Short mmCIF file of C-alpha atoms in Angstrom, two decimals:
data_model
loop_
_atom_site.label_atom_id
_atom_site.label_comp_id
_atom_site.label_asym_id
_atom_site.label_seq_id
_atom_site.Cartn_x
_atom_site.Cartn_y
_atom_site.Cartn_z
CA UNK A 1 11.72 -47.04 231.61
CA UNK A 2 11.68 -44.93 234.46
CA UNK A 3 8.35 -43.39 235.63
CA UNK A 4 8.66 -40.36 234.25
CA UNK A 5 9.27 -41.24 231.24
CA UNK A 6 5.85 -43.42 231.91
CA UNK A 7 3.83 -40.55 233.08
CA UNK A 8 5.32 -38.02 230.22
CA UNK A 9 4.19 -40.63 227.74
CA UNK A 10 0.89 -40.94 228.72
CA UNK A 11 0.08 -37.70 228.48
CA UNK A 12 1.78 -37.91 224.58
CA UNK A 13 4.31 -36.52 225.31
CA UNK A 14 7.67 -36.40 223.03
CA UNK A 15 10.38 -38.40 224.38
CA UNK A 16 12.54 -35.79 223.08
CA UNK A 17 12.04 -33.64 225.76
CA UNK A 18 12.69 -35.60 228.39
CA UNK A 19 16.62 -34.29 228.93
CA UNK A 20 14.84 -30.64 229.92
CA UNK A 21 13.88 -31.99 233.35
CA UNK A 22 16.51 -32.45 236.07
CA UNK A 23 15.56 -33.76 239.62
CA UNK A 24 16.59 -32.87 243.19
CA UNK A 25 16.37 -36.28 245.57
CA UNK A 26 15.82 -35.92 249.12
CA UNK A 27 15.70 -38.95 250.80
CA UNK A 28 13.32 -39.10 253.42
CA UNK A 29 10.75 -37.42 251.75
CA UNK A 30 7.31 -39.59 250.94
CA UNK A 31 8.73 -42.78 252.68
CA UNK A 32 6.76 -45.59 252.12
CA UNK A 33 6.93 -49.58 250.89
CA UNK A 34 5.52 -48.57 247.63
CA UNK A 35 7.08 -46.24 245.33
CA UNK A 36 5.09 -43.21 246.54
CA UNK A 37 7.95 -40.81 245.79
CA UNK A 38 8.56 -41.95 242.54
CA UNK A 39 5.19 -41.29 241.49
CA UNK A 40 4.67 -38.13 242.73
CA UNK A 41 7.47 -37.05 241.20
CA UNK A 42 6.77 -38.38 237.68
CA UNK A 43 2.97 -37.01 238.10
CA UNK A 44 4.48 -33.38 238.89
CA UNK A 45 7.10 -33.97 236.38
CA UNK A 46 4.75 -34.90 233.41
CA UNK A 47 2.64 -31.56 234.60
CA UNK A 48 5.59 -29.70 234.75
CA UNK A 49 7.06 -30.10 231.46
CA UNK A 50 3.95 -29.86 229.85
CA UNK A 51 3.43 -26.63 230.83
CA UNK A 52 6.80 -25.49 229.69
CA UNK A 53 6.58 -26.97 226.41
CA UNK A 54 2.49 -25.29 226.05
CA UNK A 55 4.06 -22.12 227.24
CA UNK A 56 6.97 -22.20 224.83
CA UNK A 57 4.76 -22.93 221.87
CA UNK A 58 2.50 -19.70 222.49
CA UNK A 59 5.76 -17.65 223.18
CA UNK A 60 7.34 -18.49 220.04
CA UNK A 61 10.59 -19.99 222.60
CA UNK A 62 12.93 -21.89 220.22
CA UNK A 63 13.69 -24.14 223.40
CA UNK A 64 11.15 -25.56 225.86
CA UNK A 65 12.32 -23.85 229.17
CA UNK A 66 13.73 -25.98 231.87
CA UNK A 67 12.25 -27.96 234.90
CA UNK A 68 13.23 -28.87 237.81
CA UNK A 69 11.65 -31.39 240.25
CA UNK A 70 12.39 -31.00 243.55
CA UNK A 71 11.51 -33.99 246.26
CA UNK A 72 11.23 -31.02 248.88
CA UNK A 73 8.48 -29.21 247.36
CA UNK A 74 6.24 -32.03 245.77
CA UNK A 75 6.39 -34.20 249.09
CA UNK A 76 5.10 -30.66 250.67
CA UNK A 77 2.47 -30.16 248.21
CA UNK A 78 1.03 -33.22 248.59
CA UNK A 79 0.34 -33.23 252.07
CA UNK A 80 -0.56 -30.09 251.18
CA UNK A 81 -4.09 -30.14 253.35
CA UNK A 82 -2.29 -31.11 256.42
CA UNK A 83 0.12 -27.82 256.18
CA UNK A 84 -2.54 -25.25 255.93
CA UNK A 85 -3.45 -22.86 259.04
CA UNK A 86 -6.65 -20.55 258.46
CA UNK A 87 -5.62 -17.78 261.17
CA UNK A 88 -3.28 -20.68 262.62
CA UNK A 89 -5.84 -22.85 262.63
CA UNK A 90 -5.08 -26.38 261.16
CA UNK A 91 -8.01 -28.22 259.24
CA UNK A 92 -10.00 -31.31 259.75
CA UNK A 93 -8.47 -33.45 257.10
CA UNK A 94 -10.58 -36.54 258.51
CA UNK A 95 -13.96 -37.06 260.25
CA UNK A 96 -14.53 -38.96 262.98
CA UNK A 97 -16.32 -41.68 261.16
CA UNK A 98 -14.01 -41.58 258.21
CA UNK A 99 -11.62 -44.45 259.00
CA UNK A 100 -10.65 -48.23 259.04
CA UNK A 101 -12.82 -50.42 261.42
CA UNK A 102 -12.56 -53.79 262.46
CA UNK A 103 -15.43 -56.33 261.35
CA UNK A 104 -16.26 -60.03 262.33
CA UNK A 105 -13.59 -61.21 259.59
CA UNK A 106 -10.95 -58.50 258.82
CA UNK A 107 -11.29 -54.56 258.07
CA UNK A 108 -13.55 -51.98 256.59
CA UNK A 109 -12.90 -48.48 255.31
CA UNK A 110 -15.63 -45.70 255.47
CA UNK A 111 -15.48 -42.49 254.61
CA UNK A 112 -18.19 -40.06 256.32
CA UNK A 113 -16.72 -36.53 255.90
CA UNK A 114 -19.98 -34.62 253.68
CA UNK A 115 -23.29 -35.55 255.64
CA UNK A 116 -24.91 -37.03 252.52
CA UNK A 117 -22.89 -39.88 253.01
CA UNK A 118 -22.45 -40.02 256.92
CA UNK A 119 -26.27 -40.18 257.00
CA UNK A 120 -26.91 -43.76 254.71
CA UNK A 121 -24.14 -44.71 256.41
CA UNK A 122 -25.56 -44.40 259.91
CA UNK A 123 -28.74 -45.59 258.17
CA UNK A 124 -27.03 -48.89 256.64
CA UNK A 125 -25.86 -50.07 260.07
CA UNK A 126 -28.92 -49.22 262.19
CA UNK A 127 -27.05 -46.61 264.00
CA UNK A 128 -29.17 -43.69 264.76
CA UNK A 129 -26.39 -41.21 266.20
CA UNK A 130 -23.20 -40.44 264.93
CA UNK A 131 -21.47 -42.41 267.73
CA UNK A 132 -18.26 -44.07 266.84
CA UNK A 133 -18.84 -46.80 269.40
CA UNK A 134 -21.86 -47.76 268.28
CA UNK A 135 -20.79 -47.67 264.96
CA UNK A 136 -17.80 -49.88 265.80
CA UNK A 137 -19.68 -52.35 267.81
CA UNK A 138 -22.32 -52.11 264.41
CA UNK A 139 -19.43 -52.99 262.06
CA UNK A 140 -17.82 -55.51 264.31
CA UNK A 141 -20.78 -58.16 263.98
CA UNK A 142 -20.50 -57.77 260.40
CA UNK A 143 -18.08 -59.30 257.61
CA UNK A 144 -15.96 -57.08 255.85
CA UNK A 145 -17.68 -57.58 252.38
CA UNK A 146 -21.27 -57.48 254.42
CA UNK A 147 -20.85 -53.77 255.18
CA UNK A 148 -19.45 -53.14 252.28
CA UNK A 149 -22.41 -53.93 250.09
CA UNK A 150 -25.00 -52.78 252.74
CA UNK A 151 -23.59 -49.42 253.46
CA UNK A 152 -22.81 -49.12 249.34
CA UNK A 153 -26.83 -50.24 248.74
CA UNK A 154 -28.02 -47.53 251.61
CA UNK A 155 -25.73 -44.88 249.31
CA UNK A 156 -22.76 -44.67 251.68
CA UNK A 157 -19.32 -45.24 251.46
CA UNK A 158 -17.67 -48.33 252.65
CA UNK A 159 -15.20 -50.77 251.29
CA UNK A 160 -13.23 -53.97 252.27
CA UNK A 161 -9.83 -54.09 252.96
CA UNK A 162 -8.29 -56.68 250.29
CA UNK A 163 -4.66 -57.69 249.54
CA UNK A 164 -2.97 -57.14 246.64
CA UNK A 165 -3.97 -60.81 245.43
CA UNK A 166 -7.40 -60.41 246.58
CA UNK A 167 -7.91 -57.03 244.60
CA UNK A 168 -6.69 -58.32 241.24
CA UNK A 169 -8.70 -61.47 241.46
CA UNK A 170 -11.57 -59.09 241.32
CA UNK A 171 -13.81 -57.88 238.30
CA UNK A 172 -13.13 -54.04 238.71
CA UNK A 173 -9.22 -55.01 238.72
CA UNK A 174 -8.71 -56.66 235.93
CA UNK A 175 -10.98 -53.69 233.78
CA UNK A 176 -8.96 -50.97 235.26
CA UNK A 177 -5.59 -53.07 234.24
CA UNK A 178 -7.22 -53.30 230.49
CA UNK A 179 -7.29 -49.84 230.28
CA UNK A 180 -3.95 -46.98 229.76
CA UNK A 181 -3.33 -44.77 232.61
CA UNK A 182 -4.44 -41.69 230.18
CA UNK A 183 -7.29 -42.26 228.22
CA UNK A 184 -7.22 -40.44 225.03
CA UNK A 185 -10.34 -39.48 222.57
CA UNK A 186 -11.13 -37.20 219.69
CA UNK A 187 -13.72 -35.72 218.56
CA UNK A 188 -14.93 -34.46 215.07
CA UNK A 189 -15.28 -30.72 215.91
CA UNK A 190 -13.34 -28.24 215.68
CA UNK A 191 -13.26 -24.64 217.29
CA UNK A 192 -12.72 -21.02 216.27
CA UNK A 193 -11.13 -19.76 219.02
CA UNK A 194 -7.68 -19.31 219.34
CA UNK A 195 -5.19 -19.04 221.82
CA UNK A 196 -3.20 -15.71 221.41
CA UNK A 197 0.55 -15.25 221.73
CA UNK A 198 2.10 -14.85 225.45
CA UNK A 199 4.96 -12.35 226.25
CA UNK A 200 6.12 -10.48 229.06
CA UNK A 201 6.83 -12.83 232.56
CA UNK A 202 6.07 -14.83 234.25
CA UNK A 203 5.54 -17.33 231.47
CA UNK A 204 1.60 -18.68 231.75
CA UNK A 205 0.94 -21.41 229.52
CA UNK A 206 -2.54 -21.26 230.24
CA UNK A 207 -2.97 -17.52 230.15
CA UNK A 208 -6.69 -16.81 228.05
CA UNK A 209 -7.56 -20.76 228.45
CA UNK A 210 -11.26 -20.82 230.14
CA UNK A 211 -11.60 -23.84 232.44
CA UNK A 212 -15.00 -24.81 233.77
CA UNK A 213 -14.41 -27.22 237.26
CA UNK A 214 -17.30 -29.53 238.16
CA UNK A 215 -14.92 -31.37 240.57
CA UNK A 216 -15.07 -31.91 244.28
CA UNK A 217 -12.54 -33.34 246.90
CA UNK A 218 -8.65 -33.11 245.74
CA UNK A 219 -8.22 -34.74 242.50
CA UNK A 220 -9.76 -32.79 239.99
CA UNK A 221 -9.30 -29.34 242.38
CA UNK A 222 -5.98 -30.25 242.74
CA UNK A 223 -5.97 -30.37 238.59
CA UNK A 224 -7.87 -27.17 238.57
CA UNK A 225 -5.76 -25.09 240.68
CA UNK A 226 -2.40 -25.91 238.99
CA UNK A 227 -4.11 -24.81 235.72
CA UNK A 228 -5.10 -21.46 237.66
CA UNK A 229 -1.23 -21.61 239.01
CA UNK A 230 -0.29 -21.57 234.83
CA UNK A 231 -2.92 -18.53 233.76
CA UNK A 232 -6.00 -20.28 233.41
CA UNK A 233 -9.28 -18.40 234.32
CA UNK A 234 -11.04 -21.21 236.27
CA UNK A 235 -14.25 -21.16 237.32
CA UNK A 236 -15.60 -23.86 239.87
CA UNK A 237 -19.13 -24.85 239.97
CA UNK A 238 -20.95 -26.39 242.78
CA UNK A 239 -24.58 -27.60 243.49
CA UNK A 240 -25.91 -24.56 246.10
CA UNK A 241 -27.53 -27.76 248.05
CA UNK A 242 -24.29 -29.19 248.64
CA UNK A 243 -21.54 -26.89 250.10
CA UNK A 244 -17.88 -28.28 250.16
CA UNK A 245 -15.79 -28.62 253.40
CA UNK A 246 -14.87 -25.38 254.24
CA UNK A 247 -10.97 -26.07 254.56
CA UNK A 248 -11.11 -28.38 251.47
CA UNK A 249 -12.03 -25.49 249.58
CA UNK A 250 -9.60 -23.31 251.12
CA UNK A 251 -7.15 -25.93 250.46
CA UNK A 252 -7.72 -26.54 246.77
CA UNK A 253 -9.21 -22.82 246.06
CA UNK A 254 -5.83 -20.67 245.20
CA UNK A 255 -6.07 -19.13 241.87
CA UNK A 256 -9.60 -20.02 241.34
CA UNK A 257 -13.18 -18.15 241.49
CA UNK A 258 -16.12 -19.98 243.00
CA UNK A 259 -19.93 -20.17 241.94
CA UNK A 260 -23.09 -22.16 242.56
CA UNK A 261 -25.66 -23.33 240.05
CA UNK A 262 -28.71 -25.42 239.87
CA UNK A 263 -27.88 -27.08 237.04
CA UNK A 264 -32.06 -27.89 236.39
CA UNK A 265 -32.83 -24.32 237.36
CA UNK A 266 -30.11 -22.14 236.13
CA UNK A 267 -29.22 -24.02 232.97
CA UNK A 268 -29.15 -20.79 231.07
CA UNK A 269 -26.40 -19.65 233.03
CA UNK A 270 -24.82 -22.77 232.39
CA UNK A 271 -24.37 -22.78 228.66
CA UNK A 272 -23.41 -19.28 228.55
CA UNK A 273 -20.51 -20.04 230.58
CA UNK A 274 -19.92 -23.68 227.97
CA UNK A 275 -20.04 -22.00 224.71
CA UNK A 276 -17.32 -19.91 225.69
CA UNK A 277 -15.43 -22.63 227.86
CA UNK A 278 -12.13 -24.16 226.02
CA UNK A 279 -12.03 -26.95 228.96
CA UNK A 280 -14.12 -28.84 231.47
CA UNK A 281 -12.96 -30.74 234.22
CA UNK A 282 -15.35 -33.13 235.68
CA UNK A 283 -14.97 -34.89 239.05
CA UNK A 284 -18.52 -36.92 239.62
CA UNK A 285 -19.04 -40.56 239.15
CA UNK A 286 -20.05 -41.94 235.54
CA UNK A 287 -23.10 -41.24 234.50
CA UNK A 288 -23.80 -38.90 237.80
CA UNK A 289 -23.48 -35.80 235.26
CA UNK A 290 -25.37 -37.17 232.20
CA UNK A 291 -28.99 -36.55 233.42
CA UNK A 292 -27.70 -33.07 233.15
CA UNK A 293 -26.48 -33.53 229.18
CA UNK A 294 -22.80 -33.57 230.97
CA UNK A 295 -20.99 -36.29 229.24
CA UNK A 296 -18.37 -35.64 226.82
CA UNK A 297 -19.98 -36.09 223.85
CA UNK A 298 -22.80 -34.17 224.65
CA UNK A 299 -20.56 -31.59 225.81
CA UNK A 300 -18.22 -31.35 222.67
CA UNK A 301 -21.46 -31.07 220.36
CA UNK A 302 -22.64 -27.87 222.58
CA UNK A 303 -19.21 -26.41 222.22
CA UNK A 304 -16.91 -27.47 219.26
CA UNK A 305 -13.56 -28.33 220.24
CA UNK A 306 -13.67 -28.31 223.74
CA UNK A 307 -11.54 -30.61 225.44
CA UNK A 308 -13.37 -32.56 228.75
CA UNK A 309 -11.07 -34.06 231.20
CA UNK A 310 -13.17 -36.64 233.29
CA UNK A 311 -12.07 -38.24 236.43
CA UNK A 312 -13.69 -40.79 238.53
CA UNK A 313 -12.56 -43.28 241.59
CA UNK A 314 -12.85 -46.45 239.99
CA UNK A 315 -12.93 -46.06 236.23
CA UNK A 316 -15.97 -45.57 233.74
CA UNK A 317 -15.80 -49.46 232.76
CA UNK A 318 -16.34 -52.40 235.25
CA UNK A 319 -19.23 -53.51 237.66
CA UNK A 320 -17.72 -50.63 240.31
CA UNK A 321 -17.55 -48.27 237.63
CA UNK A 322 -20.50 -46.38 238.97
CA UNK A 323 -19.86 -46.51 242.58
CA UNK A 324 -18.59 -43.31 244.79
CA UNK A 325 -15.04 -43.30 245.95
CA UNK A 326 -12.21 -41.60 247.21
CA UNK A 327 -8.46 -42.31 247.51
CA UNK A 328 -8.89 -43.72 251.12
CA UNK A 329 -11.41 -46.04 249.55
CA UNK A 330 -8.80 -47.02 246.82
CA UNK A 331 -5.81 -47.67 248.81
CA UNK A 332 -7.91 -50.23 251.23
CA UNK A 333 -10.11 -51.89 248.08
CA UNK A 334 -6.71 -52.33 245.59
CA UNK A 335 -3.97 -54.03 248.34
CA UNK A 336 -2.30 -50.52 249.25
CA UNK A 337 -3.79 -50.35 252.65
CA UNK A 338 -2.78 -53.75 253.17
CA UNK A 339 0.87 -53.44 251.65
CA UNK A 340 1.60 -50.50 253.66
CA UNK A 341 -0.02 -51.83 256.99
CA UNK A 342 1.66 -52.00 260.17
CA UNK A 343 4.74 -53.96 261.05
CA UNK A 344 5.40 -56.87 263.15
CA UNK A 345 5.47 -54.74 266.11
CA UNK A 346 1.77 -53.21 265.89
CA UNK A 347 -1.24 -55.22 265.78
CA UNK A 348 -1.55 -58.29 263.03
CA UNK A 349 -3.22 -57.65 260.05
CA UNK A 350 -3.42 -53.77 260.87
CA UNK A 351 -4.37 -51.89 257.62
CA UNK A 352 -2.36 -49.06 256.77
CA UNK A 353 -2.07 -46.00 254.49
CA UNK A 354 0.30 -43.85 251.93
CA UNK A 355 2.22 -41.05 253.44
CA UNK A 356 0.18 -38.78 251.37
CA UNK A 357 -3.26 -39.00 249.65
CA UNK A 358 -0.82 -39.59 246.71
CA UNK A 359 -3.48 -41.27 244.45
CA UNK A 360 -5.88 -37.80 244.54
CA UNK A 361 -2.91 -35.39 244.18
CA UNK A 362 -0.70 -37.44 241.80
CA UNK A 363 -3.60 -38.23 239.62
CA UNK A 364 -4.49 -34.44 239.77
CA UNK A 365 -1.13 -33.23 238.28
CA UNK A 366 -1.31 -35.81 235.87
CA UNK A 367 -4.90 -34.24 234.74
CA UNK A 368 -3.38 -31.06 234.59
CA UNK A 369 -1.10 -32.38 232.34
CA UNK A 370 -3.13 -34.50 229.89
CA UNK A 371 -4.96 -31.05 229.60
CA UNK A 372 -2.24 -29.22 228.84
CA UNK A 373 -1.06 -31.36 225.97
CA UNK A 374 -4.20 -31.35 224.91
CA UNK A 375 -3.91 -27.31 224.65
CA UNK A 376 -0.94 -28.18 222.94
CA UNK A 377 -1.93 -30.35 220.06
CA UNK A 378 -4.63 -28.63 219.16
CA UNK A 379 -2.39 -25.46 218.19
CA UNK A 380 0.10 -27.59 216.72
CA UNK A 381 -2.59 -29.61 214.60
CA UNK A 382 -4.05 -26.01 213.59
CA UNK A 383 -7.70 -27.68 213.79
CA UNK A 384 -8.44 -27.31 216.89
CA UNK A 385 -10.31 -30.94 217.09
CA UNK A 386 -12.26 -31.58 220.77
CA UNK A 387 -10.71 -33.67 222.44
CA UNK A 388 -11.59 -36.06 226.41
CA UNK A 389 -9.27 -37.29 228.32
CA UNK A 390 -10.00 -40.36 231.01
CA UNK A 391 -8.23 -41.15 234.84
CA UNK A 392 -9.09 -42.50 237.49
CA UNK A 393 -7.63 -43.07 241.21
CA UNK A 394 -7.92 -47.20 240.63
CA UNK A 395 -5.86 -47.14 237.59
CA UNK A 396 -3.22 -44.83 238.97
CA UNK A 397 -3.40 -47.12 242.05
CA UNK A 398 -2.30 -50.10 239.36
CA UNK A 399 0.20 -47.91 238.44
CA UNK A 400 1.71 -47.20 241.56
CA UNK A 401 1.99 -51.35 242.16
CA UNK A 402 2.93 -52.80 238.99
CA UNK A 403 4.03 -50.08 237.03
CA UNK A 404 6.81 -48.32 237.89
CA UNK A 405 10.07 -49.40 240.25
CA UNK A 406 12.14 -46.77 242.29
CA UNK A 407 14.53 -44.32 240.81
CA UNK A 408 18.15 -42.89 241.58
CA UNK A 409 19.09 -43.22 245.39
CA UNK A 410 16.30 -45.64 246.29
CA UNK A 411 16.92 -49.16 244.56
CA UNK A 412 20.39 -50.39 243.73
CA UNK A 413 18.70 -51.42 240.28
CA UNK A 414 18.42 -48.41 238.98
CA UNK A 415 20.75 -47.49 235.70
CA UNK A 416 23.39 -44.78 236.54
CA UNK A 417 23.71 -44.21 233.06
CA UNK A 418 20.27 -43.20 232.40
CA UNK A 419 19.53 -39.86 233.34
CA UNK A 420 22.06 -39.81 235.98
CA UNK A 421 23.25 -36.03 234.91
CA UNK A 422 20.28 -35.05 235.83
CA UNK A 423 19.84 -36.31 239.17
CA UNK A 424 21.21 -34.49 242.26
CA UNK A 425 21.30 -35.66 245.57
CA UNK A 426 20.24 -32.45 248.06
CA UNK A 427 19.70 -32.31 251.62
CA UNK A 428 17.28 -35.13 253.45
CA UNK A 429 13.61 -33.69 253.51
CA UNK A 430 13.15 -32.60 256.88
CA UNK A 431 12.09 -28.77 256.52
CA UNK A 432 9.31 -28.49 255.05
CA UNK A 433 8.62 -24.98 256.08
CA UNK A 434 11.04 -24.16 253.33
CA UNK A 435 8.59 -24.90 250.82
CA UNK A 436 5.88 -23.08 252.71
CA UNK A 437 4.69 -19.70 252.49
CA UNK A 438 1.94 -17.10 253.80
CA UNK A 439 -0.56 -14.11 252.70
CA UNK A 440 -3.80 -12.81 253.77
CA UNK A 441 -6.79 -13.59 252.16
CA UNK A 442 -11.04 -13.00 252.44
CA UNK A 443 -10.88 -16.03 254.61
CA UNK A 444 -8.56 -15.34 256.62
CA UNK A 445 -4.70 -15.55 257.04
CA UNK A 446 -3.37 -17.94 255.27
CA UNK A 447 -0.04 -20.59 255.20
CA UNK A 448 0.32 -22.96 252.56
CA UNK A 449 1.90 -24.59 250.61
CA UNK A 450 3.86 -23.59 247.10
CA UNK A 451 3.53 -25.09 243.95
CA UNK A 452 5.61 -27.82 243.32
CA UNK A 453 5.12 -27.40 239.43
CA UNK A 454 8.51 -25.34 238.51
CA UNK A 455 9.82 -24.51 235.25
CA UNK A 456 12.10 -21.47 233.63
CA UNK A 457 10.54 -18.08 233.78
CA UNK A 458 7.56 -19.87 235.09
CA UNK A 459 4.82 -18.54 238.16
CA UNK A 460 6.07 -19.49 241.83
CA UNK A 461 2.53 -18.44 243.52
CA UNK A 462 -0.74 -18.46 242.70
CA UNK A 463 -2.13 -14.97 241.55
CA UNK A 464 -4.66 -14.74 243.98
CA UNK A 465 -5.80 -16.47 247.61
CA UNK A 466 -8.80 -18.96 248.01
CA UNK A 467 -11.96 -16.51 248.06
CA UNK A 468 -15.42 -17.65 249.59
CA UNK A 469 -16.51 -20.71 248.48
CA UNK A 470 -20.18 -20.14 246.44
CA UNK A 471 -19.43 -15.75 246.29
CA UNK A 472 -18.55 -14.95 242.92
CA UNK A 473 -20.78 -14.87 239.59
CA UNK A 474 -21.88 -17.26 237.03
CA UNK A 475 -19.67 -15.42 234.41
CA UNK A 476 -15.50 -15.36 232.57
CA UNK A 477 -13.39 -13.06 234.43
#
């Protein structure tokens, strides 16, 4: 099974609508020892078709439109953080203490980008400035797993580089393996609301659909702003005391409206905007949100039929399941970092990385998509039943190394006679300013880059820029 056909069934989707997606390769694009391509492809993919078949159900289509997938424009969009210019101005994707360091028996990943968790870093080693030799010389007397527990107890961010071997003979591992890439639940209510028909172009499958975001980083925006892409009025919701990276936002803000709320102070104004919500997207931790009555079921018995789409680094199951993370994080704790680590000619042992933060973004589009099927089945079940769905970067991580093998043009195993109609073979990927595009915006002029979700009669752009993060209302457009 290729991994498309993986992705689209996780999301449960029919099989039979597999032959309406046709591929462009371009070698060269998302190189890497793992499969990176492949998955990004099959995460866009499953996103893709899911929002043609959503937007052909509310149009009345008698066919689900076409997609195409083209190598060109995912492998743009998911470095898309490294091609945007604010008033040609390129972002800090990294900071300075955000990175692998060498300890007294191997490697260590931090990540120290929101001050929150630079500061029990800095704490956790007994460094009292952020000064990367210090903190260097700090880590160095250390083992590996030594930092990682201390800086993890002080309420940073730090993790061991393992290998492959080393990751699956841990606890965590083997839970996230238990568990399906999509996680699926239903609940017992049902809604009122419905959806109304769409006409007129371009097609937006999410056109009416009310999407609360409680996400931070790229995953879950990423998730977010492809539903905005589709139609959907999306509202993201941040903590005033903790402002997001200013080209993060940017980065992740097309199509969306921002807010702040104290969710002890202004909790009012927070279940106004839930009982007329039809989805929320969390991106916190398990259990961070449930002092707050946040969890899916308490959710879904606030607002009948609402579907939740959680997200979380390692998983809600397993001793790690409450720990912070990012897709740095993952690819050093799961074997990627090691897999993909230098070669004989640069230093031994020397941890490496994806050529994309492919675990954030492909698990993003692949939230999009669960959500969208969601949308789906509850028109086609006529109920409207609630419904959560479950991912997480460590499970799409397994994914990436045991669950899927390469694909047309990359691995002389592949079956011709699969799909191979709808496979073509395009130029190598080496313009990415193709895919690229620019327009002015409150914060400033903007380039970016395009969607990479693509369908017939479908949007190309986003309908509006990034605005100011924190400047709009607590209120549905």
């Amino acid at each position: 099974m290729t991994a498309i056909k993986s992705a689209w069934s996780a999301v449960g989707g029919d099989p039979a609508l597999l032959p309406r997606v046709s591929t462009v390769v371009r070698e060269r694009a998302l190189q890497a020892r793992l499969p990176v391509r492949e998955l990004a492809r099959s995460c866009v993919g499953a996103c893709a078709l899911a929002a043609a078949e959503l937007g052909a159900r509310r149009a009345g289509l008698t066919e689900v439109p076409g997609v195409t997938l083209d190598d060109g424009a995912i492998a743009t969009a998911f470095v898309s953080e490294r091609h945007l210019l604010v008033d040609g101005r390129a972002p800090v994707v990294f900071a300075p203490l955000s990175r692998f360091w060498r300890t007294a028996d191997g490697w260590v990943r931090t990540h120290a980008n929101y001050p929150h968790h630079r500061a029990p870093l800095l704490a956790a080693l007994g460094v009292a400035e952020e000064d990367p030799d210090a903190v260097g010389a700090a880590i160095a007397e250390r083992s590996s797993l030594e930092v990682e527990e201390a800086v993890y107890a002080a309420g940073g961010l730090a993790v061991a580089l393992r290998t492959p071997e080393e990751w699956a003979a841990h606890e965590q591992a083997a839970a996230v393996a238990r568990r399906p890439l999509v996680e699926h639940e239903r609940s017992d209510t049902t809604r009122a609301r419905a959806l109304p028909s769409l006409d007129g172009a371009p097609l937006l499958p999410a056109a009416g659909v009310r999407v609360l975001d409680l996400t931070r980083v790229i995953a879950g925006p990423v998730a977010t702003r492809t539903l905005a892409l589709l139609g959907a009025d999306v509202l993201r919701v941040d903590a005033p005391q903790l402002p997001e990276l200013a080209d993060q936002h940017t980065d992740t803000g097309f199509g969306k409206r921002s807010t702040t709320l104290d969710l002890a102070a202004d909790r009012r104004a927070f279940e106004e905007l839930l009982a007329a919500a039809d989805v929320v997207v969390t991106g916190y931790r398990p259990g961070a949100l449930e002092r707050f009555g946040l969890s899916a079921r308490a959710l879904t018995e606030r607002r009948p039929g609402l579907i939740v789409a959680e997200l979380s680094a390692w998983g809600a199951y397993g001793p790690w399941s409450g720990r912070r993370g990012f897709d740095s994080l993952v690819q050093a704790a799961t074997g990627i970092a090691a897999l993909e680590g230098a070669t004989t000619d640069g230093p031994a042992g020397q941890p490496g990385a994806l050529p994309a933060q492919a675990l954030d973004h492909g698990t993003g589009y692949l939230l999009a998509a669960a959500v969208l099927r969601a949308l789906t089945e509850q028109l086609e079940d006529g109920r409207g039943q609630g419904r959560c769905v479950r991912l997480s970067l460590a499970r799409t991580a397994e994914w990436l190394m045991h669950g899927m093998r390469p694909g047309p043009k990359e691995s002389p195993a592949y079956d011709a006679h699969e799909t191979a109609d709808a496979y073509e073979t395009a130029d190598a990927y080496d313009a990415p300013d193709t895919w690229l595009t620019e327009r002015s915006s409150a914060l400033g002029r903007l380039r970016y880059a395009l969607p990479p979700v693509s369908f017939e009669g479908g949007p190309v752009d986003w309908a509006r820029p990034p605005g100011v993060w924190g400047a709009d209302p607590a209120r549905w457009a």
